[in-house]
Coordinates of C-alpha atoms and ligand atoms in Angstrom, one line a residue:
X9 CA 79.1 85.0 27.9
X10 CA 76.8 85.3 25.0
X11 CA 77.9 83.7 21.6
X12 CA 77.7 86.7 19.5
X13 CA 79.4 86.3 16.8
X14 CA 81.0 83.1 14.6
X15 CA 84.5 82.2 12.8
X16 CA 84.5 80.0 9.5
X17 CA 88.0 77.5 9.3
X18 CA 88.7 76.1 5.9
X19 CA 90.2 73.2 5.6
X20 CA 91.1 70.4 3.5
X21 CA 88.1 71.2 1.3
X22 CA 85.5 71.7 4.6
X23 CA 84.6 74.6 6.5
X24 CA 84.2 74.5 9.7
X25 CA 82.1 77.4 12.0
X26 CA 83.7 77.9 15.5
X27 CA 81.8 80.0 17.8
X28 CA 83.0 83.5 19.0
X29 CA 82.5 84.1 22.6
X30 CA 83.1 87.8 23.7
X31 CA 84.4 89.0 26.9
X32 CA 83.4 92.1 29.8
X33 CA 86.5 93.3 28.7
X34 CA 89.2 92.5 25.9
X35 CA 89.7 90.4 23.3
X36 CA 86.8 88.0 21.5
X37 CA 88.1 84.0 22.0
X38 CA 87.6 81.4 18.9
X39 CA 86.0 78.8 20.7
X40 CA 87.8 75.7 19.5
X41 CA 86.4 72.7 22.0
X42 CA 85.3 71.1 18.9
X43 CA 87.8 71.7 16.6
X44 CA 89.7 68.4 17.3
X45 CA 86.6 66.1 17.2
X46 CA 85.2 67.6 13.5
X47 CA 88.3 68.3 11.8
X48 CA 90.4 66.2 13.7
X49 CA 93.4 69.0 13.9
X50 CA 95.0 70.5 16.7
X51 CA 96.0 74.6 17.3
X52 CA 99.7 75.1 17.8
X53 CA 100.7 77.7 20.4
X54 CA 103.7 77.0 22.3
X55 CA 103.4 79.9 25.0
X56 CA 100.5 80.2 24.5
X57 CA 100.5 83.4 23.2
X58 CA 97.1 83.7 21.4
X59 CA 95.1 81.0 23.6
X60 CA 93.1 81.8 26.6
X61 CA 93.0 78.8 28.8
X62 CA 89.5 79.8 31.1
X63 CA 87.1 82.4 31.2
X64 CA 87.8 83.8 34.8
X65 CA 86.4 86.7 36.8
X66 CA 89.2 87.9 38.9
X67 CA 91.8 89.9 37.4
X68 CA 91.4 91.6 33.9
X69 CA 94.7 93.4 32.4
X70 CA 95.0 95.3 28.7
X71 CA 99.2 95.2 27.9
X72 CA 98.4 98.3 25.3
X73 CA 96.6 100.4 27.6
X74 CA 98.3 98.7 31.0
X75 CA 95.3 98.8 32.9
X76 CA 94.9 96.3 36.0
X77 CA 91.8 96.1 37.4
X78 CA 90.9 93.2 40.1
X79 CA 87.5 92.1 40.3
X80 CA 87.1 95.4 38.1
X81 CA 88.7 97.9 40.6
X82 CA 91.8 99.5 39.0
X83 CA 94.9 98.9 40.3
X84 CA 95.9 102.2 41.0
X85 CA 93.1 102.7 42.8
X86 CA 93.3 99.7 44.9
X87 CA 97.0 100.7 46.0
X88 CA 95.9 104.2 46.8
X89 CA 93.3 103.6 48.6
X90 CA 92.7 99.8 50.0
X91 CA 94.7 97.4 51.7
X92 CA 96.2 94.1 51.3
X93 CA 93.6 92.1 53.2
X94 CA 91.0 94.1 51.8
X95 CA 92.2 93.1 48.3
X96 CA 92.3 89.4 49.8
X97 CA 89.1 89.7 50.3
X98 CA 87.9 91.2 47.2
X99 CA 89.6 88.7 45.2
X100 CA 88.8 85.7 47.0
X101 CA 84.3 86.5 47.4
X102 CA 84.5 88.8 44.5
X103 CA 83.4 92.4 46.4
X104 CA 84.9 94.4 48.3
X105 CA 83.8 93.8 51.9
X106 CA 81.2 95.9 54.7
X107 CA 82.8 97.1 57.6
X108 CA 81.9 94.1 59.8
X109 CA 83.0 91.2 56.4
X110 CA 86.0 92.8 56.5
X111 CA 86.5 92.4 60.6
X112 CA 85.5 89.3 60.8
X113 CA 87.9 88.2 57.7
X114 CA 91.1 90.0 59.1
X115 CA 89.8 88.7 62.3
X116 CA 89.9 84.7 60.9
X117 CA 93.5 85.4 59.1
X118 CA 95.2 87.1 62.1
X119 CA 93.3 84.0 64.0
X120 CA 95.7 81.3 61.8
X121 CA 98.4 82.9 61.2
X122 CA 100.4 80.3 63.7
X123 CA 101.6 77.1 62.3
X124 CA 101.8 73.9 63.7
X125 CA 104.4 73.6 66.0
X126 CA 105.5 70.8 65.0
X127 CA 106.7 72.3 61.7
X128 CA 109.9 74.1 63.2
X129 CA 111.5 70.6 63.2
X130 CA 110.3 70.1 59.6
X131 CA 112.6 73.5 58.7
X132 CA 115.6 71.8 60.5
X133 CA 116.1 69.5 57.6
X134 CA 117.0 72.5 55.4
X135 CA 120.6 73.8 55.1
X136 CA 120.7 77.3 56.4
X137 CA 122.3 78.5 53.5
X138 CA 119.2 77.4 51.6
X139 CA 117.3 79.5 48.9
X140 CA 114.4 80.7 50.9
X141 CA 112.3 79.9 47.8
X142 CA 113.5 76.3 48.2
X143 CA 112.4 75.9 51.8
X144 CA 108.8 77.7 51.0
X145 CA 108.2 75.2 48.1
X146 CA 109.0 72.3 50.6
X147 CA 107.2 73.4 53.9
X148 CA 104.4 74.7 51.9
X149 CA 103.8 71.4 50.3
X150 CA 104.1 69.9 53.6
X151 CA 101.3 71.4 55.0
X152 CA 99.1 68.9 53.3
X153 CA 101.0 67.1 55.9
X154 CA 99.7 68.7 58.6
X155 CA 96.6 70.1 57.6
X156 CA 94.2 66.6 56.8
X157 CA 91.1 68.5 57.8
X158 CA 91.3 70.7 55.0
X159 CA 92.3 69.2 51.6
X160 CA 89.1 67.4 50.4
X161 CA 88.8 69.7 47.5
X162 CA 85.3 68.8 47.1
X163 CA 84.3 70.1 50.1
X164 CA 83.3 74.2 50.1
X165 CA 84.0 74.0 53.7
X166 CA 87.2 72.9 53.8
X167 CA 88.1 74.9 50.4
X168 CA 87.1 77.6 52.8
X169 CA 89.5 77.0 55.3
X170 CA 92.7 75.7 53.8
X171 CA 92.4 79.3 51.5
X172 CA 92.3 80.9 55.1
X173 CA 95.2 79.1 56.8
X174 CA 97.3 79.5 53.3
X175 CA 96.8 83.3 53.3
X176 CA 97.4 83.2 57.0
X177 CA 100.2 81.2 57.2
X178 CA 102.7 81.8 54.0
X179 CA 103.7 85.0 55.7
X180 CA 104.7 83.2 58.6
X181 CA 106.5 80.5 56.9
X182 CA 108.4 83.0 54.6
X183 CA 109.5 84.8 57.7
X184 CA 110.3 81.2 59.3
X185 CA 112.7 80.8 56.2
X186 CA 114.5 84.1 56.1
X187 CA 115.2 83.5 59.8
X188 CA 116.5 79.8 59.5
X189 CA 118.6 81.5 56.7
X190 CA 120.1 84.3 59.7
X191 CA 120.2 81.2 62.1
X192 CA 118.2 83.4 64.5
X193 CA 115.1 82.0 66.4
X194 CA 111.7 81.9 64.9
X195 CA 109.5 85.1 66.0
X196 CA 105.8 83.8 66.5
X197 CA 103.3 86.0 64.6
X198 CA 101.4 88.9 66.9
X199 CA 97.9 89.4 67.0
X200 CA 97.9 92.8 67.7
X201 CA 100.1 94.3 64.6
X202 CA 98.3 94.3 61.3
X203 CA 99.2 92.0 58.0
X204 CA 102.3 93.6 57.1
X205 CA 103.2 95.1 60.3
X206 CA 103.2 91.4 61.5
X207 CA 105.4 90.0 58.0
X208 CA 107.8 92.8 59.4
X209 CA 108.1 91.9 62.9
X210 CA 108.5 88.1 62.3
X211 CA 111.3 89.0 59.9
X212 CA 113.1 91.7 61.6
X213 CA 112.8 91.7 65.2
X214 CA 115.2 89.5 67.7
X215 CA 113.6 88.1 70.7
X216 CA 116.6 90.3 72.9
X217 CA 115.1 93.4 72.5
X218 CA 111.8 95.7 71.6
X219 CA 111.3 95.8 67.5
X220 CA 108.8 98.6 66.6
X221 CA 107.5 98.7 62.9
X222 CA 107.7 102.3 61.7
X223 CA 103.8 102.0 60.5
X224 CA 105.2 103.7 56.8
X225 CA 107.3 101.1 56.4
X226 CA 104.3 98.6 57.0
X227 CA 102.2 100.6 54.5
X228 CA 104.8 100.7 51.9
X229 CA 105.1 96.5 52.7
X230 CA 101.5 96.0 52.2
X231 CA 101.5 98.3 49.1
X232 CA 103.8 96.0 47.4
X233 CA 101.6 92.9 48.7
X234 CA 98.6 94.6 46.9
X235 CA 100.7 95.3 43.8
X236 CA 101.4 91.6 43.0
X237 CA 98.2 90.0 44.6
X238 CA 97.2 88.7 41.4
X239 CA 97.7 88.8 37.7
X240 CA 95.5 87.0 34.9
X241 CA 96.4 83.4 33.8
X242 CA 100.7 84.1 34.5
X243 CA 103.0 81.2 34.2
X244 CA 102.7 80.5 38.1
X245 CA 99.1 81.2 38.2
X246 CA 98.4 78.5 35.3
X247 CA 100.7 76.5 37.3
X248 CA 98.6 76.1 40.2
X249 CA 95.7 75.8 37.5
X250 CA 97.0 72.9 36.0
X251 CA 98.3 71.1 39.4
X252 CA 94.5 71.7 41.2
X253 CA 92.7 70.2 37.9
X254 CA 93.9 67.3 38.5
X255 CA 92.6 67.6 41.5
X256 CA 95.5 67.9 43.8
X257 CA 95.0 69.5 47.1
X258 CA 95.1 72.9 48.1
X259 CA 98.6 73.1 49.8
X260 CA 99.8 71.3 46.9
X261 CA 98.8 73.6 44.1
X262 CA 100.5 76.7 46.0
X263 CA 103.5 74.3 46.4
X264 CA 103.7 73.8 42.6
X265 CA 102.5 77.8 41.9
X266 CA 105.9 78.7 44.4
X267 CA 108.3 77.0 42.3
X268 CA 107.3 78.1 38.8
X269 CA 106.8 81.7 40.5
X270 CA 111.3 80.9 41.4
X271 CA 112.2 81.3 37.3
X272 CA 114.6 84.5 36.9
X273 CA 111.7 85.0 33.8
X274 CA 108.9 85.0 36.2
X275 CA 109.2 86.3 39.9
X276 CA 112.6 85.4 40.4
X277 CA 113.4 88.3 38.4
X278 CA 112.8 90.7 41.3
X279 CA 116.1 89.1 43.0
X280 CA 117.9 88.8 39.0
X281 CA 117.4 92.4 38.3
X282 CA 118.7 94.1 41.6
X283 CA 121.9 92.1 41.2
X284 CA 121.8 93.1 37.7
X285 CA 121.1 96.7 38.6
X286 CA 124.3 96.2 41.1
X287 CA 126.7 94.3 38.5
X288 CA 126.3 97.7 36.7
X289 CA 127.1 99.5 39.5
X290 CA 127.2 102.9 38.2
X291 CA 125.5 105.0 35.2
X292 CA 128.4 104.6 33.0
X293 CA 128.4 101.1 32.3
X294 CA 124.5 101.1 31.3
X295 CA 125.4 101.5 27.8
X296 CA 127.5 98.1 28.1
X297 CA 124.6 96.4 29.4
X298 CA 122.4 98.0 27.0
X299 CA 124.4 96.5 24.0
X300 CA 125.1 93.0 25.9
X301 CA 120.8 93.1 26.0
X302 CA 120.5 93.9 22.3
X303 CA 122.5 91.1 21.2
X304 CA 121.4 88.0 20.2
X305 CA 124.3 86.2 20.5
X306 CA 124.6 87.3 24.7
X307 CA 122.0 85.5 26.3
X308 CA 121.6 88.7 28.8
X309 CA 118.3 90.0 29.1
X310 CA 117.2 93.1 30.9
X311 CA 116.1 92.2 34.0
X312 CA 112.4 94.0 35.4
X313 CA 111.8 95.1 31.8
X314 CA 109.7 93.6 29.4
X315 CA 106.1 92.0 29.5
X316 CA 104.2 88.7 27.9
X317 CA 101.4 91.5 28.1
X318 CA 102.2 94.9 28.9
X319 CA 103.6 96.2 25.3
X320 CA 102.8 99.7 27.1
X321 CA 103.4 100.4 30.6
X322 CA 103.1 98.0 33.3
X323 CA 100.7 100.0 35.7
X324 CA 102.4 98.2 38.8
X325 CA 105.9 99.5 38.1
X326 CA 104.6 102.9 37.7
X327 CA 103.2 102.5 41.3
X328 CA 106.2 101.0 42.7
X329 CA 108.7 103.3 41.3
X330 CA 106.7 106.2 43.2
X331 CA 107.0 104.1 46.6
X332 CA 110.8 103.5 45.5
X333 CA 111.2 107.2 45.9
X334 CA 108.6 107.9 49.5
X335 CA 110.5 104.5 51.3
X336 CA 114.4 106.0 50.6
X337 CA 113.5 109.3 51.7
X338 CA 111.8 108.0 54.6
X339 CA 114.5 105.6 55.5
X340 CA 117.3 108.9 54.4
X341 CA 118.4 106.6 51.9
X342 CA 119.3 109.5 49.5
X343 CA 121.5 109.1 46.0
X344 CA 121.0 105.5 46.2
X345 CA 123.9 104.5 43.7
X346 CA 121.2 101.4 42.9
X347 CA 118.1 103.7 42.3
X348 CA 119.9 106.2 40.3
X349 CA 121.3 103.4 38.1
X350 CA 117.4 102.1 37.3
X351 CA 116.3 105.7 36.8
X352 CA 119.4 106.2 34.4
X353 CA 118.7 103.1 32.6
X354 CA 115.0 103.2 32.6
X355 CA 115.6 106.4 30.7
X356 CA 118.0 105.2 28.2
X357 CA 116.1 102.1 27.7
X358 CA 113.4 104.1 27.1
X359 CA 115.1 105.9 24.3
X360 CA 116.1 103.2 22.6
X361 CA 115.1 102.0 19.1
X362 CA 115.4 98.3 20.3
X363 CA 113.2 98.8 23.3
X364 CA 110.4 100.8 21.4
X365 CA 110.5 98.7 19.0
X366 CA 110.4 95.5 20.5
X367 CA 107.5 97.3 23.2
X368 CA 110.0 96.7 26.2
X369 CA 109.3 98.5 29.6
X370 CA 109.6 98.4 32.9
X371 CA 107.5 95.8 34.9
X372 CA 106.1 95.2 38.4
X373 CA 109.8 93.6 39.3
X374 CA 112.1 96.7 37.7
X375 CA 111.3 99.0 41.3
X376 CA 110.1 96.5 43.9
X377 CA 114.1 95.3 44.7
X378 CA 115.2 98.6 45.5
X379 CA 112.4 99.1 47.8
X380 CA 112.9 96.0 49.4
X381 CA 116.5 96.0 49.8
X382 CA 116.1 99.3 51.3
X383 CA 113.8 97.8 53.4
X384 CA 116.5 95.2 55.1
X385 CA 115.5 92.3 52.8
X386 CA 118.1 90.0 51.5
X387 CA 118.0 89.6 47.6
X388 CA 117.1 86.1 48.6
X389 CA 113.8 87.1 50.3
X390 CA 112.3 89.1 47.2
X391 CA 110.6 86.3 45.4
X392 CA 109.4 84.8 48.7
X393 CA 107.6 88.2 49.3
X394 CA 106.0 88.1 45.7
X395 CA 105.1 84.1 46.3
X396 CA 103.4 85.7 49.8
X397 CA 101.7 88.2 48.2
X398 CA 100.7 85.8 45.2
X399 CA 99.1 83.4 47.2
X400 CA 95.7 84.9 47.8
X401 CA 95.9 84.9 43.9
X402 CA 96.7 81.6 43.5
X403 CA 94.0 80.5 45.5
X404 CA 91.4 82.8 44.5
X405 CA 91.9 81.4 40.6
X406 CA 92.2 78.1 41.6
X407 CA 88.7 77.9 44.1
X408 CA 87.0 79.7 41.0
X409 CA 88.2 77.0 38.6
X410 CA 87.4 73.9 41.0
X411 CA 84.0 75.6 41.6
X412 CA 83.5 75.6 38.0
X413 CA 80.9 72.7 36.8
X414 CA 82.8 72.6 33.6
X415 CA 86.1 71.9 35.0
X416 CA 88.3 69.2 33.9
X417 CA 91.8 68.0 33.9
X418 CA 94.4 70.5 31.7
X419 CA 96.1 68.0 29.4
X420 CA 97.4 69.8 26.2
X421 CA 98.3 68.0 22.9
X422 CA 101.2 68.5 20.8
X423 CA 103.0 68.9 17.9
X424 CA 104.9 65.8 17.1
X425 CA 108.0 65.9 15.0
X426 CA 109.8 62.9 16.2
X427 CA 110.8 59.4 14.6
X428 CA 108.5 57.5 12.8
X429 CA 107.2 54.4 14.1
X430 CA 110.1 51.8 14.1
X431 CA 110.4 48.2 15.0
X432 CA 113.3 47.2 17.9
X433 CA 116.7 46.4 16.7
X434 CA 118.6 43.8 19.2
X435 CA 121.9 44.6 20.5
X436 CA 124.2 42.6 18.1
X437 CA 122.0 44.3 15.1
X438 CA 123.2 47.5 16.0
Ligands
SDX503 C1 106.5 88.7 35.9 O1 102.8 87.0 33.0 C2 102.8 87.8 34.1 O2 101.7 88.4 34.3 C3 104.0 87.8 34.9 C4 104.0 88.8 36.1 C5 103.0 88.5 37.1 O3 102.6 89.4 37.8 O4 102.6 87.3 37.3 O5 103.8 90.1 35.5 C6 105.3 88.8 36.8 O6 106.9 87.6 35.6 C7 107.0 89.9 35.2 C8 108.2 89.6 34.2 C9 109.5 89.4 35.0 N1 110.6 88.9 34.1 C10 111.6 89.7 33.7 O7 111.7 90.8 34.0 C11 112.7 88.9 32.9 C12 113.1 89.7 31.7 N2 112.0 89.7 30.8 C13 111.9 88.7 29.8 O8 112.6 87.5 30.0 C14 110.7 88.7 28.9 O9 110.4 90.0 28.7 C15 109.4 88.0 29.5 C16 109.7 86.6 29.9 C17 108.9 88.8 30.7 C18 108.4 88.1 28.4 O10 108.8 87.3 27.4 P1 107.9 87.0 26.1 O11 106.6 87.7 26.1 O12 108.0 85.6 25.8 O13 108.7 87.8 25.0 P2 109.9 87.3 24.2 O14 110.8 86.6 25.0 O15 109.3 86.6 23.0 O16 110.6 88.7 23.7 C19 110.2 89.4 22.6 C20 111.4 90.0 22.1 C21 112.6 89.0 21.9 O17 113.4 89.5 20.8 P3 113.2 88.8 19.3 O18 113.4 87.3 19.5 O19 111.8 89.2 18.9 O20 114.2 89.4 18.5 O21 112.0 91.0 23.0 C22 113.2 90.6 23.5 C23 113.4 89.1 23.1 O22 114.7 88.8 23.0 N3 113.2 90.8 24.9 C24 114.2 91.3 25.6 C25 113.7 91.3 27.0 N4 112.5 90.8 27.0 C26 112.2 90.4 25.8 N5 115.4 91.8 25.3 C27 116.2 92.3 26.3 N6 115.8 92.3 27.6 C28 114.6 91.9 27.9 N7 114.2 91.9 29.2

C-alpha cells in the first residue's frame, strides 16, 4: 500500500507524525509501529475495536453497507453461483481456478479425506456424551500427532500439504464425532460423492442399509459451507493468527482457532440461538425475551443478532434465511413453530428502538440452526459444521501471514492498573 497521507499526535509538548496507509477497500490505518519507541506510549483498545492487526488479502467486509466479498468476489455472488471447494480454492491461491486447477484440487481433497486409522482408537478416549466441539479441538490437535511430514512451517511444501489434508480431513473428523456421540460406527468417506454430499453421508448413513443424499440437500449443505468459509480478522481467525506466529504448527493453530470458534459470542451461537429460538417456543412470548434482552441487569442477549461489524445487515444471514425457507419446503417442513418464531422476532426486533439504535441485526448464525436442524443435525453439531467450514479460512489467513517476510510473534502490551511495586512481607509480619 502506498503511504498517502500522514497523522500528527501531540503529546506531552512533542508532535509526533504517524504515517497513513490506505486500503483497496475501507478504512485508512494510523500506522503506529513507531509510536512506542519515539513517544514511548502505548494505544489502548481492549477488543480491539479501532485496531487492524495485518494488512491481508483475503476477505474484505464493510458492517454499514454489509458487503462480503472474498478475494474481491461478493458473497452473494459466490453462494449463487460457485461452490464450496471452489471458494477453497479461491481463498487459499487467491483466483478462482481453470477448469483443470479446479479438478485436480477437488481431486487432491477427495484424495485425503481418509484419516489415519489409527485415530479411531484416539476418539475412544472421549465420553460419548461429549460436546462434539470438544472432541474436534482434541483430535484436531492430534493430528500433529500423526501427521510429522507436514508441520515444518517453513517449508511451502509441506504448508502445502498439511492445508490439503486439514481441508480434507475436518469434515471427516466432525462426522467421526457426531457419530461417536450416536454410538454408531464410523462411515469412511466416499470418493465418488462430492464435498458436501460426502459430509452428509459420513454423518447420516448406517452401514445396514443404502443412504442416498438428496443432491438439494447437499447443495443447501455446501451453501452454508461457502457462507462461513471466511470472515476478516474474527476472534477465531485472530486466534489461529496469534497461535501460528509463534510459529506453532499447522494442526495446532486450527486446534486453537476451533476452541475460540466454541464461545456462545462467536460460533457457538448457532447452537445458543436455536435453543433460544426454542425456549421461546411460540410468538407470544417474544416480547418477554425482547425485554429480558433490553435489560441491563439480565445478562440475556439475543442470540444470531448483532455484529462487531455489521451495523447494517449481515449479507450471509440474508442468504441463509432464503435457504431456511427452499430446505423446509423441500424437506415439507411447513409452519415450522421454530422458523416462524425467528421470522416473528426478526420482525419485532427489527421494529424496535433498542435494536435500531443500538445497530442490532440478524447475523450469519440467526438462520443457519433452523436449516440445520431441519437437516437432521443435533444442536451439538452446528458449531462443528461452522469450525468445518471455517477451516479453509483459517488456513488460508494463517499461510498468508507465515508467508509474510514481515511476520513476527503477536505479543500485545497492556494497560497496567495494578499494585505498585512492594517489598515482601514474611508470614508473622502479616
Ligand atoms: C459470529 O467477528 C466475526 O466476523 C464473527 C462471525 C464470523 O463469521 O467469524 O461473524 C461469526 O461470531 C457472529 C456473531 C455471533 N454471536 C451472537 O449472535 C451472540 C449475540 N451477539 C452479541 O454477543 C454481540 O452482538 C457480539 C458479540 C456479536 C458483538 O459484540 P460487540 O461488537 O462487542 O458489541 P457490544 O457487546 O459492545 O454490544 C453493543 C451494545 C451493547 O449495549 P450497550 O453496552 O452499548 O448498552 O449492543 C448490545 C450490548 O449490550 N448488544 C445486544 C446484543 N448484542 C449487542 N443486546 C442484546 N442482544 C444482543 N445480541
Amino acid at each position: 500500500m502506498a503511504e498517502e497521507k500522514a497523522a500528527r499526535l501531540h503529546l506531552a509538548g512533542k508532535d509526533y507524525d504517524l504515517a497513513v496507509l490506505s486500503p483497496t477497500a475501507g478504512p485508512d490505518v494510523v500506522d503506529i509501529r513507531k509510536l512506542y519507541g519515539e513517544a514511548g506510549v502505548f494505544t489502548y483498545d481492549p477488543g480491539f475495536t479501532s485496531t487492524a492487526s495485518c494488512d491481508s488479502t483475503i476477505t474484505y467486509i464493510d458492517g454499514d453497507k454489509g458487503e462480503l466479498w472474498y478475494r474481491g468476489y461478493p458473497i452473494e455472488q459466490l453462494a449463487a453461483q460457485s461452490h464450496y471447494l471452489e471458494v477453497c480454492y479461491l481463498l487459499l491461491y487467491g483466483e478462482l481456478p481453470t477448469p483443470d486447477q479446479l479438478v485436480d484440487f477437488e481431486t487432491r481433497i477427495t484424495r485425503h479425506t481418509m484419516v489415519h486409522e489409527q485415530m479411531h482408537y484416539f476418539f475412544r478416549g472421549f465420553r460419548r456424551d461429549s460436546h462434539p466441539m470438544a472432541t474436534m479441538v482434541g483430535v484436531v490437535g492430534a493430528m500433529s500427532a500423526f501427521y510429522h511430514d507436514s508441520i515444518d512451517i517453513n517449508d511451502p511444501v509441506q504448508r502445502e500439504i498439511a492445508s490439503i489434508r486439514l481441508i480434507a480431513k475436518v469434515p471427516t473428523i466432525a462426522a467421526m464425532a457426531y457419530k461417536y456421540s450416536l454410538g454408531q460406527p464410523f462411515v469412511y468417506p466416499r470418493n465418488e460423492l462430492d464435498y458436501a454430499s460426502n459430509f452428509l453421508h459420513m454423518c447420516f448413513s448406517v452401514p445396514a442399509e443404502p443412504y442416498n443424499v438428496d443432491p438439494a440437500l447437499a447443495r443447501a449443505m455446501d451453501r452454508i459451507f461457502t457462507l462461513h468459509a471466511d470472515h476478516e480478522q474474527n476472534a477465531s481467525t485472530s486466534t489461529v493468527r496469534l497461535a501460528g506466529s509463534s510459529g506453532a504448527n499447522p494442526f495446532a493453530c486450527i486446534a486453537a482457532g476451533i476452541a475460540c470458534l466454541w464461545g456462545p459470542a462467536h460460533g457457538g451461537a448457532n447452537q445458543a440461538c436455536l435453543e433460544m429460538l426454542r425456549e421461546i417456543g411460540s410468538v407470544e412470548r417474544i416480547p418477554e425475551f425482547i425485554a429480558r434482552a433490553k435489560d441491563k441487569n439480565d445478562p440475556f442477549r439475543l442470540m444470531g443478532f448483532g455484529h462487531r461489524v455489521y451495523k447494517n445487515f449481515d449479507p450471509r444471514a440474508k442468504v441463509m434465511k432464503e435457504s431456511a425457507d427452499e430446505v423446509l419446503d423441500l424437506l415439507g417442513v411447513h409452519n415450522n413453530p421454530t422458523l416462524q418464531v425467528a421470522k416473528e422476532l426478526e420482525k419485532i426486533a427489527l421494529e424496535d428502538e433498542y435494536f435500531v439504535s443500538k445497530k442490532l441485526y440478524p447475523n450469519v448464525d440467526f438462520y443457519s440452526g433452523i436449516i440445520l436442524e431441519a437437516m437432521g443435525f443435533p444442536t451439538s453439531m452446528f458449531t462443528p459444521i461452522f469450525a468445518l467450514s471455517r477451516t479453509v479460512g483459517w488456513i488460508s489467513q494463517w499461510k498468508e501471514m507465515i508467508a509474510d517476510p514481515q511476520n513476527k510473534i503477536g505479543r500485545p502490551r497492556q494497560l497496567y492498573v495494578g499494585s505498585p511495586r512492594r517489598d515482601y512481607k514474611p508470614l508473622d509480619a502479616r
